[in-house]
Amino acid sequence: MIPLPTEPQSSSPGPNTSALEQELAWFERVLETRIALYFGHECEARGIADHAPPDLSGDPSPFAEVVCGLELDARERLVLVLALAPHIRPQVLDTFFIQNKNIDRGFTEFGGVTGNRHGGFLPTGETAAFLVAGDDLGARLALLPLFGEDHPFARSGVLSLEGREAGEPVWSRSLRLSEAFLHRVTSGGVHRPEYGAGFPARRLTTPLTWEDLVLSSEVMEEIDHIVGWGRFGEEIMGPWGLSRVLKPGYRALFHGPPGTGKTLTASLIGEACGVDVYRIDLSMMISKYIGETEKNLAGVFDQAEHRNWILFFDEADALFGKRTQASSSNDRHANQETAYLLQRIEDFPGVVILATNMKANLDEAFFRRFQSAIYFPVPDAEQRRMIWARALHGVSRLAGDVDVASMAEAHALTGGSIVNVIRFGVIQALLEGRQHVFMRDFEKGIRKELLKEGKTG
């Protein structure tokens, strides 16, 4: 039996530990000074400005990169560490629990809320205003721009004030750090949100490469332009001086039969641009509760904008189909959702790809919004031969009668269908106790695929 350790085992320090320890030590000195001065206690400092923040220039930690990259001043750093404290050292905020004996409750000027499970103090905008400004009204008002949409906190998606209740003061809102920032400064890694009702998107990945994608040179040229925008968009809008003329972002429509490579292409574009691609689940996004769809959408688009994701909307005709006269509240609600999504797509500064198997079902008014509309056809015989050959490359258990060229010539299958046939053939062989796949296994799989499409062969 392995004995339990008598003392906690300390793991190796994370990449942010040193920088955060310095920042927290400075924060605690500032907080002690603010409390002492506010209540007229003896204090060596004349003000919180007597405590200079630690110099993090040259520090390689992710936390220092954020502080230096956003060029945060002392006020902004105080607010940032205040919001971070409940996550890494909640006890430093316990001083805000002191009671106002005159009214037998906490001090209003401290702000703060309590969580459903967290027993510590959760700071609000009021807490930040007290810490930075005390009872200086001018300094308090000067803090408001820190939470505006043009401030680096908002532009980088680091910190915000949570949703405002009608009639409540703006400072009553909780300080909220993004999951991406929290993950970066605690683990040093990249946070990828989990798929669910509140985040209706999944990250697209593929083990395949451009070599596995068989498309015509004309289609590849169109795809190259999307990659070009993904790689050089900021340069085009900045140094090239085209921000006056061009709307930000790039919007592309992929259309064509199922299985022709639309999703794979979106994944490979992300890899070529060095960014993540997220596939939006429109069925989960469309909520029966008015306002919930917009809320779910906002969460995806906000994160995508701050983190330079590519957004991929599959089966886009589900939401962008031809519109009918709104005859009921449900119709009006659906039209409202569509209008909101279209506006977010138009304003998105990155790459958005919409895919559909049925272009004819799309409202023609949407087409002018795309920079490119790319048709993915059923591959021709030579392309099918290449798909078969590349999919079976390295597969050693093929019987000698397997004839890739004849299958490619005889059956107009898409790449997706060819992959289904290969899967079927391998399973069929194993079910029959064989270690090799014969031509008959693939032919049976081909008949199955053709039946799915309402064809015979």
Tab-separated table of C-alpha atoms in Angstrom:
chain	number	residue	atom	x	y	z
A	1	MET	CA	0.000	0.000	0.000
A	2	ILE	CA	1.356	3.398	-0.979
A	3	PRO	CA	1.380	5.742	2.075
A	4	LEU	CA	-0.407	9.062	1.787
A	5	PRO	CA	1.959	12.046	1.681
A	6	THR	CA	2.219	13.985	4.923
A	7	GLU	CA	2.446	17.276	3.038
A	8	PRO	CA	0.767	18.406	-0.186
A	9	GLN	CA	2.823	17.525	-3.220
A	10	SER	CA	3.633	20.633	-5.251
A	11	SER	CA	3.620	20.193	-8.992
A	12	SER	CA	5.993	22.144	-11.172
A	13	PRO	CA	4.979	25.801	-11.482
A	14	GLY	CA	2.915	26.769	-14.492
A	15	PRO	CA	4.100	29.290	-17.053
A	16	ASN	CA	2.158	32.112	-15.373
A	17	THR	CA	2.928	31.444	-11.704
A	18	SER	CA	5.729	33.965	-11.210
A	19	ALA	CA	3.961	36.783	-13.054
A	20	LEU	CA	0.681	36.133	-11.246
A	21	GLU	CA	2.367	36.037	-7.827
A	22	GLN	CA	3.918	39.449	-8.509
A	23	GLU	CA	0.620	40.854	-9.749
A	24	LEU	CA	-1.333	39.489	-6.774
A	25	ALA	CA	1.200	40.853	-4.274
A	26	TRP	CA	0.864	44.304	-5.855
A	27	PHE	CA	-2.932	43.987	-5.897
A	28	GLU	CA	-3.021	43.121	-2.189
A	29	ARG	CA	-0.914	46.178	-1.328
A	30	VAL	CA	-3.245	48.395	-3.335
A	31	LEU	CA	-6.337	46.874	-1.719
A	32	GLU	CA	-4.939	47.298	1.799
A	33	THR	CA	-4.117	50.927	1.025
A	34	ARG	CA	-7.561	51.640	-0.436
A	35	ILE	CA	-9.332	50.157	2.599
A	36	ALA	CA	-7.041	51.982	5.054
A	37	LEU	CA	-7.425	55.370	3.361
A	38	TYR	CA	-11.169	54.994	2.893
A	39	PHE	CA	-11.792	54.280	6.567
A	40	GLY	CA	-9.191	56.760	7.836
A	41	HIS	CA	-6.832	54.152	9.236
A	42	GLU	CA	-3.123	54.760	9.624
A	43	CYS	CA	-1.371	54.222	6.305
A	44	GLU	CA	2.114	54.975	5.023
A	45	ALA	CA	0.961	55.467	1.428
A	46	ARG	CA	-0.688	58.713	0.326
A	47	GLY	CA	-2.695	56.912	-2.324
A	48	ILE	CA	-2.875	53.708	-4.308
A	49	ALA	CA	-0.662	55.297	-6.978
A	50	ASP	CA	2.252	54.984	-4.531
A	51	HIS	CA	2.276	51.276	-5.385
A	52	ALA	CA	3.710	50.778	-8.858
A	53	PRO	CA	2.674	47.625	-10.729
A	54	PRO	CA	5.403	45.048	-11.356
A	55	ASP	CA	7.409	45.404	-14.546
A	56	LEU	CA	6.429	42.464	-16.746
A	57	SER	CA	8.261	43.588	-19.871
A	58	GLY	CA	10.374	40.733	-21.141
A	59	ASP	CA	8.401	38.191	-19.101
A	60	PRO	CA	7.554	35.284	-21.463
A	61	SER	CA	4.422	34.153	-19.590
A	62	PRO	CA	1.017	34.258	-21.337
A	63	PHE	CA	-0.287	36.607	-18.613
A	64	ALA	CA	2.544	39.064	-19.246
A	65	GLU	CA	1.919	38.776	-22.987
A	66	VAL	CA	-1.683	39.889	-22.459
A	67	VAL	CA	-0.750	42.762	-20.131
A	68	CYS	CA	2.028	44.042	-22.385
A	69	GLY	CA	0.282	43.226	-25.649
A	70	LEU	CA	-2.821	45.220	-24.687
A	71	GLU	CA	-0.612	47.954	-23.156
A	72	LEU	CA	-2.661	47.968	-19.951
A	73	ASP	CA	-2.072	50.782	-17.471
A	74	ALA	CA	-2.206	50.438	-13.678
A	75	ARG	CA	-5.983	51.015	-13.480
A	76	GLU	CA	-6.681	48.408	-16.127
A	77	ARG	CA	-4.366	45.895	-14.518
A	78	LEU	CA	-6.076	46.378	-11.158
A	79	VAL	CA	-9.463	45.665	-12.711
A	80	LEU	CA	-8.088	42.634	-14.538
A	81	VAL	CA	-6.534	41.112	-11.408
A	82	LEU	CA	-9.677	41.908	-9.419
A	83	ALA	CA	-11.685	39.842	-11.912
A	84	LEU	CA	-9.051	37.090	-11.875
A	85	ALA	CA	-8.690	36.834	-8.088
A	86	PRO	CA	-11.781	34.638	-7.428
A	87	HIS	CA	-10.350	32.060	-9.816
A	88	ILE	CA	-6.799	31.856	-8.492
A	89	ARG	CA	-6.746	33.297	-4.943
A	90	PRO	CA	-10.292	34.047	-3.760
A	91	GLN	CA	-9.340	34.761	-0.142
A	92	VAL	CA	-7.675	38.052	-1.070
A	93	LEU	CA	-11.171	39.491	-1.528
A	94	ASP	CA	-12.491	38.391	1.880
A	95	THR	CA	-11.931	41.902	3.238
A	96	PHE	CA	-14.984	42.999	1.254
A	97	PHE	CA	-17.163	40.884	3.555
A	98	ILE	CA	-16.742	43.306	6.486
A	99	GLN	CA	-20.051	44.634	7.765
A	100	ASN	CA	-21.288	48.203	7.970
A	101	LYS	CA	-22.372	48.289	11.625
A	102	ASN	CA	-24.604	51.314	11.024
A	103	ILE	CA	-26.929	49.351	8.782
A	104	ASP	CA	-25.994	45.795	9.761
A	105	ARG	CA	-25.086	44.742	6.217
A	106	GLY	CA	-22.185	44.911	3.804
A	107	PHE	CA	-20.912	48.201	2.430
A	108	THR	CA	-22.831	49.245	-0.686
A	109	GLU	CA	-19.726	50.833	-2.169
A	110	PHE	CA	-17.937	47.464	-2.172
A	111	GLY	CA	-20.435	46.019	-4.642
A	112	GLY	CA	-20.032	42.298	-5.228
A	113	VAL	CA	-22.322	39.311	-5.401
A	114	THR	CA	-22.292	35.772	-4.063
A	115	GLY	CA	-22.383	32.734	-6.307
A	116	ASN	CA	-24.622	29.684	-6.206
A	117	ARG	CA	-21.747	27.434	-5.127
A	118	HIS	CA	-18.755	29.689	-4.629
A	119	GLY	CA	-18.584	30.882	-1.028
A	120	GLY	CA	-16.207	33.745	-1.733
A	121	PHE	CA	-16.721	37.321	-2.877
A	122	LEU	CA	-17.452	37.827	-6.584
A	123	PRO	CA	-16.564	41.371	-7.700
A	124	THR	CA	-18.797	43.626	-9.752
A	125	GLY	CA	-18.173	46.878	-11.568
A	126	GLU	CA	-18.907	48.632	-8.272
A	127	THR	CA	-16.008	46.764	-6.664
A	128	ALA	CA	-13.688	47.885	-9.448
A	129	ALA	CA	-14.870	51.493	-9.113
A	130	PHE	CA	-14.236	51.446	-5.359
A	131	LEU	CA	-10.797	49.883	-5.720
A	132	VAL	CA	-9.613	52.311	-8.393
A	133	ALA	CA	-11.506	55.489	-7.495
A	134	GLY	CA	-12.584	55.282	-3.855
A	135	ASP	CA	-15.099	58.111	-3.398
A	136	ASP	CA	-13.601	60.255	-6.189
A	137	LEU	CA	-16.567	60.758	-8.539
A	138	GLY	CA	-14.429	61.986	-11.423
A	139	ALA	CA	-12.149	58.955	-11.238
A	140	ARG	CA	-15.203	56.719	-10.975
A	141	LEU	CA	-16.739	58.111	-14.160
A	142	ALA	CA	-13.380	57.930	-15.928
A	143	LEU	CA	-13.447	54.168	-15.366
A	144	LEU	CA	-16.518	53.610	-17.549
A	145	PRO	CA	-14.614	53.538	-20.888
A	146	LEU	CA	-12.744	50.443	-19.671
A	147	PHE	CA	-15.943	48.508	-20.357
A	148	GLY	CA	-16.802	50.109	-23.700
A	149	GLU	CA	-16.760	48.167	-26.957
A	150	ASP	CA	-13.694	50.061	-28.224
A	151	HIS	CA	-11.528	49.241	-25.213
A	152	PRO	CA	-8.863	46.512	-25.550
A	153	PHE	CA	-10.741	44.437	-22.953
A	154	ALA	CA	-13.717	44.161	-25.306
A	155	ARG	CA	-11.810	44.084	-28.589
A	156	SER	CA	-9.650	41.193	-27.401
A	157	GLY	CA	-12.496	39.405	-25.629
A	158	VAL	CA	-10.716	39.348	-22.266
A	159	LEU	CA	-13.060	41.080	-19.821
A	160	SER	CA	-16.612	42.384	-19.811
A	161	LEU	CA	-19.490	43.270	-17.531
A	162	GLU	CA	-22.160	40.587	-17.477
A	163	GLY	CA	-25.662	41.285	-18.758
A	164	ARG	CA	-27.446	44.276	-17.285
A	165	GLU	CA	-30.776	43.928	-15.516
A	166	ALA	CA	-33.380	46.489	-16.522
A	167	GLY	CA	-33.298	49.464	-14.164
A	168	GLU	CA	-30.125	48.311	-12.377
A	169	PRO	CA	-26.960	50.485	-12.264
A	170	VAL	CA	-24.267	49.621	-14.791
A	171	TRP	CA	-21.760	49.000	-11.980
A	172	SER	CA	-23.995	46.300	-10.481
A	173	ARG	CA	-22.978	43.901	-13.247
A	174	SER	CA	-20.431	41.176	-12.476
A	175	LEU	CA	-16.901	41.254	-13.847
A	176	ARG	CA	-16.609	38.384	-16.315
A	177	LEU	CA	-13.397	37.002	-17.773
A	178	SER	CA	-13.589	34.992	-20.973
A	179	GLU	CA	-12.982	31.251	-20.765
A	180	ALA	CA	-10.211	31.649	-23.333
A	181	PHE	CA	-8.330	34.175	-21.192
A	182	LEU	CA	-8.820	32.159	-18.002
A	183	HIS	CA	-7.499	29.033	-19.663
A	184	ARG	CA	-4.536	30.874	-21.091
A	185	VAL	CA	-3.431	32.441	-17.811
A	186	THR	CA	-4.036	29.381	-15.646
A	187	SER	CA	-2.843	26.485	-17.792
A	188	GLY	CA	-0.981	28.384	-20.482
A	189	GLY	CA	-2.913	26.425	-23.109
A	190	VAL	CA	-5.532	27.210	-25.715
A	191	HIS	CA	-9.138	26.904	-24.565
A	192	ARG	CA	-11.598	25.267	-26.935
A	193	PRO	CA	-15.222	25.575	-25.805
A	194	GLU	CA	-17.374	22.491	-25.397
A	195	TYR	CA	-20.274	21.845	-27.729
A	196	GLY	CA	-23.665	22.305	-26.095
A	197	ALA	CA	-26.863	24.344	-25.988
A	198	GLY	CA	-24.965	27.474	-24.994
A	199	PHE	CA	-22.290	26.931	-27.634
A	200	PRO	CA	-23.841	25.266	-30.706
A	201	ALA	CA	-20.599	24.730	-32.631
A	202	ARG	CA	-18.040	21.962	-33.014
A	203	ARG	CA	-14.416	22.281	-34.047
A	204	LEU	CA	-13.751	20.704	-37.430
A	205	THR	CA	-10.603	18.616	-37.780
A	206	THR	CA	-9.423	16.101	-40.343
A	207	PRO	CA	-6.518	13.651	-40.687
A	208	LEU	CA	-6.665	14.194	-44.470
A	209	THR	CA	-4.559	16.607	-46.515
A	210	TRP	CA	-4.892	18.584	-49.727
A	211	GLU	CA	-3.549	15.502	-51.523
A	212	ASP	CA	-6.720	13.645	-50.530
A	213	LEU	CA	-8.984	16.383	-51.911
A	214	VAL	CA	-9.694	15.775	-55.598
A	215	LEU	CA	-11.187	18.863	-57.248
A	216	SER	CA	-10.805	20.613	-60.582
A	217	SER	CA	-8.178	23.322	-61.029
A	218	GLU	CA	-10.943	25.915	-61.403
A	219	VAL	CA	-12.433	25.022	-58.023
A	220	MET	CA	-8.991	24.966	-56.388
A	221	GLU	CA	-8.291	28.453	-57.733
A	222	GLU	CA	-11.458	29.722	-56.037
A	223	ILE	CA	-10.435	28.001	-52.804
A	224	ASP	CA	-6.982	29.598	-53.004
A	225	HIS	CA	-8.640	33.021	-52.865
A	226	ILE	CA	-10.390	32.136	-49.613
A	227	VAL	CA	-7.067	30.983	-48.158
A	228	GLY	CA	-5.525	34.202	-49.449
A	229	TRP	CA	-8.005	36.318	-47.544
A	230	GLY	CA	-7.556	34.226	-44.417
A	231	ARG	CA	-3.801	34.750	-44.557
A	232	PHE	CA	-3.610	38.328	-45.837
A	233	GLY	CA	-6.940	39.913	-44.852
A	234	GLU	CA	-5.447	42.200	-42.203
A	235	GLU	CA	-2.708	43.299	-44.587
A	236	ILE	CA	-5.263	44.029	-47.317
A	237	MET	CA	-7.409	46.118	-44.968
A	238	GLY	CA	-4.397	47.796	-43.315
A	239	PRO	CA	-1.187	48.522	-45.241
A	240	TRP	CA	-2.940	48.184	-48.601
A	241	GLY	CA	-5.447	50.827	-47.473
A	242	LEU	CA	-8.624	49.131	-48.691
A	243	SER	CA	-10.662	49.395	-45.490
A	244	ARG	CA	-12.604	52.335	-46.991
A	245	VAL	CA	-13.701	50.270	-49.967
A	246	LEU	CA	-14.015	46.695	-48.718
A	247	LYS	CA	-16.254	45.322	-46.016
A	248	PRO	CA	-14.322	43.323	-43.428
A	249	GLY	CA	-14.307	39.567	-43.761
A	250	TYR	CA	-14.838	37.066	-46.554
A	251	ARG	CA	-18.062	35.163	-47.186
A	252	ALA	CA	-18.133	32.057	-49.378
A	253	LEU	CA	-20.908	29.704	-50.463
A	254	PHE	CA	-20.138	26.038	-51.117
A	255	HIS	CA	-22.897	24.227	-53.011
A	256	GLY	CA	-23.231	20.836	-54.620
A	257	PRO	CA	-24.351	17.257	-53.895
A	258	PRO	CA	-23.554	15.599	-50.554
A	259	GLY	CA	-20.152	13.961	-50.233
A	260	THR	CA	-18.342	16.167	-52.763
A	261	GLY	CA	-15.799	17.646	-50.329
A	262	LYS	CA	-17.398	20.803	-48.948
A	263	THR	CA	-16.742	20.042	-45.278
A	264	LEU	CA	-13.265	18.636	-45.938
A	265	THR	CA	-12.387	21.775	-47.897
A	266	ALA	CA	-13.479	23.999	-45.012
A	267	SER	CA	-11.264	21.997	-42.624
A	268	LEU	CA	-8.254	22.230	-44.930
A	269	ILE	CA	-8.733	25.979	-45.424
A	270	GLY	CA	-8.470	26.384	-41.652
A	271	GLU	CA	-5.247	24.370	-41.570
A	272	ALA	CA	-3.803	26.415	-44.441
A	273	CYS	CA	-4.625	29.645	-42.593
A	274	GLY	CA	-3.409	28.331	-39.228
A	275	VAL	CA	-6.760	28.865	-37.493
A	276	ASP	CA	-9.549	26.716	-36.063
A	277	VAL	CA	-12.725	26.026	-38.024
A	278	TYR	CA	-16.018	25.711	-36.134
A	279	ARG	CA	-19.086	24.084	-37.633
A	280	ILE	CA	-22.320	25.742	-36.517
A	281	ASP	CA	-25.241	23.491	-35.608
A	282	LEU	CA	-28.214	25.474	-36.925
A	283	SER	CA	-30.740	22.995	-35.511
A	284	MET	CA	-29.475	23.580	-31.970
A	285	MET	CA	-29.143	27.295	-32.522
A	286	ILE	CA	-32.753	27.869	-33.498
A	287	SER	CA	-34.546	28.068	-30.162
A	288	LYS	CA	-38.252	28.199	-29.506
A	289	TYR	CA	-37.591	30.931	-26.974
A	290	ILE	CA	-37.424	34.390	-28.480
A	291	GLY	CA	-34.034	35.924	-27.885
A	292	GLU	CA	-32.251	32.637	-27.140
A	293	THR	CA	-31.171	32.108	-30.757
A	294	GLU	CA	-29.608	35.552	-30.851
A	295	LYS	CA	-27.894	34.891	-27.531
A	296	ASN	CA	-26.449	31.568	-28.729
A	297	LEU	CA	-25.312	33.163	-31.972
A	298	ALA	CA	-23.696	36.093	-30.202
A	299	GLY	CA	-21.617	33.755	-28.061
A	300	VAL	CA	-20.250	31.925	-31.102
A	301	PHE	CA	-19.595	35.026	-33.195
A	302	ASP	CA	-17.975	36.952	-30.338
A	303	GLN	CA	-15.524	34.150	-29.600
A	304	ALA	CA	-14.857	33.584	-33.298
A	305	GLU	CA	-14.073	37.258	-33.839
A	306	HIS	CA	-11.722	37.505	-30.876
A	307	ARG	CA	-9.933	34.252	-31.729
A	308	ASN	CA	-9.859	34.494	-35.520
A	309	TRP	CA	-11.869	31.334	-36.176
A	310	ILE	CA	-13.384	30.357	-39.506
A	311	LEU	CA	-17.130	29.706	-39.181
A	312	PHE	CA	-18.738	26.948	-41.245
A	313	PHE	CA	-22.540	26.754	-41.600
A	314	ASP	CA	-23.577	23.388	-43.029
A	315	GLU	CA	-27.037	22.855	-44.555
A	316	ALA	CA	-27.418	26.617	-44.701
A	317	ASP	CA	-30.715	26.354	-46.594
A	318	ALA	CA	-32.310	25.334	-43.270
A	319	LEU	CA	-32.073	28.952	-42.168
A	320	PHE	CA	-31.549	30.802	-45.440
A	321	GLY	CA	-34.316	29.195	-47.464
A	322	LYS	CA	-36.676	31.210	-49.616
A	323	ARG	CA	-38.676	33.455	-47.363
A	324	THR	CA	-42.452	33.433	-47.255
A	325	GLN	CA	-44.884	36.037	-46.031
A	326	ALA	CA	-44.833	36.099	-42.237
A	327	SER	CA	-48.329	34.908	-41.375
A	328	SER	CA	-47.736	33.898	-37.772
A	329	SER	CA	-45.627	34.826	-34.785
A	330	ASN	CA	-43.420	31.794	-35.503
A	331	ASP	CA	-42.771	33.029	-39.051
A	332	ARG	CA	-41.913	36.492	-37.791
A	333	HIS	CA	-39.633	34.971	-35.168
A	334	ALA	CA	-37.846	32.878	-37.828
A	335	ASN	CA	-37.421	35.911	-40.081
A	336	GLN	CA	-36.033	37.873	-37.148
A	337	GLU	CA	-33.489	35.116	-36.442
A	338	THR	CA	-32.457	34.982	-40.096
A	339	ALA	CA	-32.026	38.745	-40.259
A	340	TYR	CA	-29.905	38.720	-37.111
A	341	LEU	CA	-27.680	35.914	-38.405
A	342	LEU	CA	-27.237	37.628	-41.764
A	343	GLN	CA	-26.191	40.832	-40.054
A	344	ARG	CA	-23.636	39.013	-37.914
A	345	ILE	CA	-22.277	37.240	-40.994
A	346	GLU	CA	-21.981	40.536	-42.879
A	347	ASP	CA	-20.199	42.224	-39.971
A	348	PHE	CA	-17.882	39.297	-39.186
A	349	PRO	CA	-14.271	40.302	-39.975
A	350	GLY	CA	-13.070	36.753	-40.614
A	351	VAL	CA	-13.966	33.965	-43.022
A	352	VAL	CA	-17.515	32.561	-43.072
A	353	ILE	CA	-18.370	29.554	-45.236
A	354	LEU	CA	-21.969	28.491	-45.874
A	355	ALA	CA	-22.612	25.082	-47.420
A	356	THR	CA	-25.745	23.651	-48.972
A	357	ASN	CA	-26.715	20.609	-51.007
A	358	MET	CA	-29.638	22.521	-52.490
A	359	LYS	CA	-28.653	25.910	-53.867
A	360	ALA	CA	-32.072	26.264	-55.502
A	361	ASN	CA	-33.649	26.437	-52.048
A	362	LEU	CA	-31.637	29.516	-51.069
A	363	ASP	CA	-33.137	32.975	-51.285
A	364	GLU	CA	-31.517	34.759	-54.242
A	365	ALA	CA	-31.180	37.928	-52.150
A	366	PHE	CA	-28.469	36.178	-50.146
A	367	PHE	CA	-26.138	35.593	-53.088
A	368	ARG	CA	-24.927	39.178	-53.381
A	369	ARG	CA	-23.526	38.859	-49.874
A	370	PHE	CA	-20.935	36.257	-50.916
A	371	GLN	CA	-17.502	37.031	-52.301
A	372	SER	CA	-17.477	33.617	-53.971
A	373	ALA	CA	-19.938	30.833	-54.732
A	374	ILE	CA	-18.158	27.556	-55.459
A	375	TYR	CA	-19.855	24.546	-57.028
A	376	PHE	CA	-18.658	21.108	-55.896
A	377	PRO	CA	-19.801	18.659	-58.602
A	378	VAL	CA	-19.914	14.892	-58.616
A	379	PRO	CA	-16.367	13.919	-59.667
A	380	ASP	CA	-15.769	12.667	-63.191
A	381	ALA	CA	-14.369	9.203	-63.933
A	382	GLU	CA	-10.710	10.228	-63.667
A	383	GLN	CA	-11.318	12.116	-60.432
A	384	ARG	CA	-13.189	9.110	-59.042
A	385	ARG	CA	-10.255	6.873	-59.927
A	386	MET	CA	-7.938	9.211	-58.023
A	387	ILE	CA	-10.268	9.232	-54.999
A	388	TRP	CA	-10.475	5.424	-54.978
A	389	ALA	CA	-6.705	5.085	-55.335
A	390	ARG	CA	-5.869	7.601	-52.618
A	391	ALA	CA	-8.449	6.224	-50.199
A	392	LEU	CA	-7.088	2.693	-50.621
A	393	HIS	CA	-3.437	3.738	-50.594
A	394	GLY	CA	-1.583	1.727	-47.965
A	395	VAL	CA	-4.397	-0.810	-47.566
A	396	SER	CA	-2.592	-4.154	-47.892
A	397	ARG	CA	-5.550	-6.507	-47.599
A	398	LEU	CA	-7.078	-6.064	-51.040
A	399	ALA	CA	-7.733	-9.171	-53.099
A	400	GLY	CA	-6.170	-9.355	-56.544
A	401	ASP	CA	-9.518	-8.950	-58.328
A	402	VAL	CA	-10.155	-5.420	-56.982
A	403	ASP	CA	-10.279	-3.147	-60.042
A	404	VAL	CA	-10.321	0.509	-59.018
A	405	ALA	CA	-10.389	1.807	-62.603
A	406	SER	CA	-13.490	-0.173	-63.571
A	407	MET	CA	-15.398	0.881	-60.443
A	408	ALA	CA	-14.501	4.521	-61.074
A	409	GLU	CA	-15.581	4.306	-64.705
A	410	ALA	CA	-18.839	2.467	-64.095
A	411	HIS	CA	-20.288	4.267	-61.068
A	412	ALA	CA	-20.724	8.035	-60.633
A	413	LEU	CA	-20.131	8.118	-56.891
A	414	THR	CA	-19.053	11.086	-54.801
A	415	GLY	CA	-16.006	10.982	-52.560
A	416	GLY	CA	-18.230	10.556	-49.520
A	417	SER	CA	-20.007	7.595	-51.128
A	418	ILE	CA	-16.700	5.981	-52.119
A	419	VAL	CA	-15.552	6.142	-48.496
A	420	ASN	CA	-18.850	4.553	-47.421
A	421	VAL	CA	-18.322	1.739	-49.947
A	422	ILE	CA	-14.813	1.064	-48.644
A	423	ARG	CA	-16.092	0.911	-45.063
A	424	PHE	CA	-18.889	-1.452	-46.104
A	425	GLY	CA	-16.505	-3.725	-48.020
A	426	VAL	CA	-14.074	-4.094	-45.125
A	427	ILE	CA	-16.876	-4.841	-42.641
A	428	GLN	CA	-18.400	-7.369	-45.065
A	429	ALA	CA	-15.093	-9.208	-45.391
A	430	LEU	CA	-14.587	-9.391	-41.637
A	431	LEU	CA	-18.171	-10.543	-41.033
A	432	GLU	CA	-17.492	-13.443	-43.395
A	433	GLY	CA	-14.270	-14.305	-41.581
A	434	ARG	CA	-11.975	-13.135	-44.363
A	435	GLN	CA	-8.792	-11.073	-44.089
A	436	HIS	CA	-9.016	-9.696	-47.645
A	437	VAL	CA	-11.582	-7.519	-49.391
A	438	PHE	CA	-12.777	-8.775	-52.764
A	439	MET	CA	-14.295	-6.909	-55.667
A	440	ARG	CA	-17.699	-8.406	-54.822
A	441	ASP	CA	-17.588	-6.719	-51.392
A	442	PHE	CA	-17.121	-3.313	-52.959
A	443	GLU	CA	-19.750	-4.018	-55.622
A	444	LYS	CA	-22.273	-4.874	-52.920
A	445	GLY	CA	-21.405	-1.633	-51.136
A	446	ILE	CA	-21.814	0.302	-54.391
A	447	ARG	CA	-25.319	-1.134	-54.897
A	448	LYS	CA	-26.179	-0.092	-51.360
A	449	GLU	CA	-24.990	3.480	-51.989
A	450	LEU	CA	-26.886	3.722	-55.263
A	451	LEU	CA	-30.080	2.532	-53.573
A	452	LYS	CA	-29.670	5.272	-50.967
A	453	GLU	CA	-29.635	7.769	-53.822
A	454	GLY	CA	-32.639	6.172	-55.516
A	455	LYS	CA	-30.536	4.690	-58.315
A	456	THR	CA	-29.756	1.173	-59.467
A	457	GLY	CA	-26.493	-0.219	-60.795
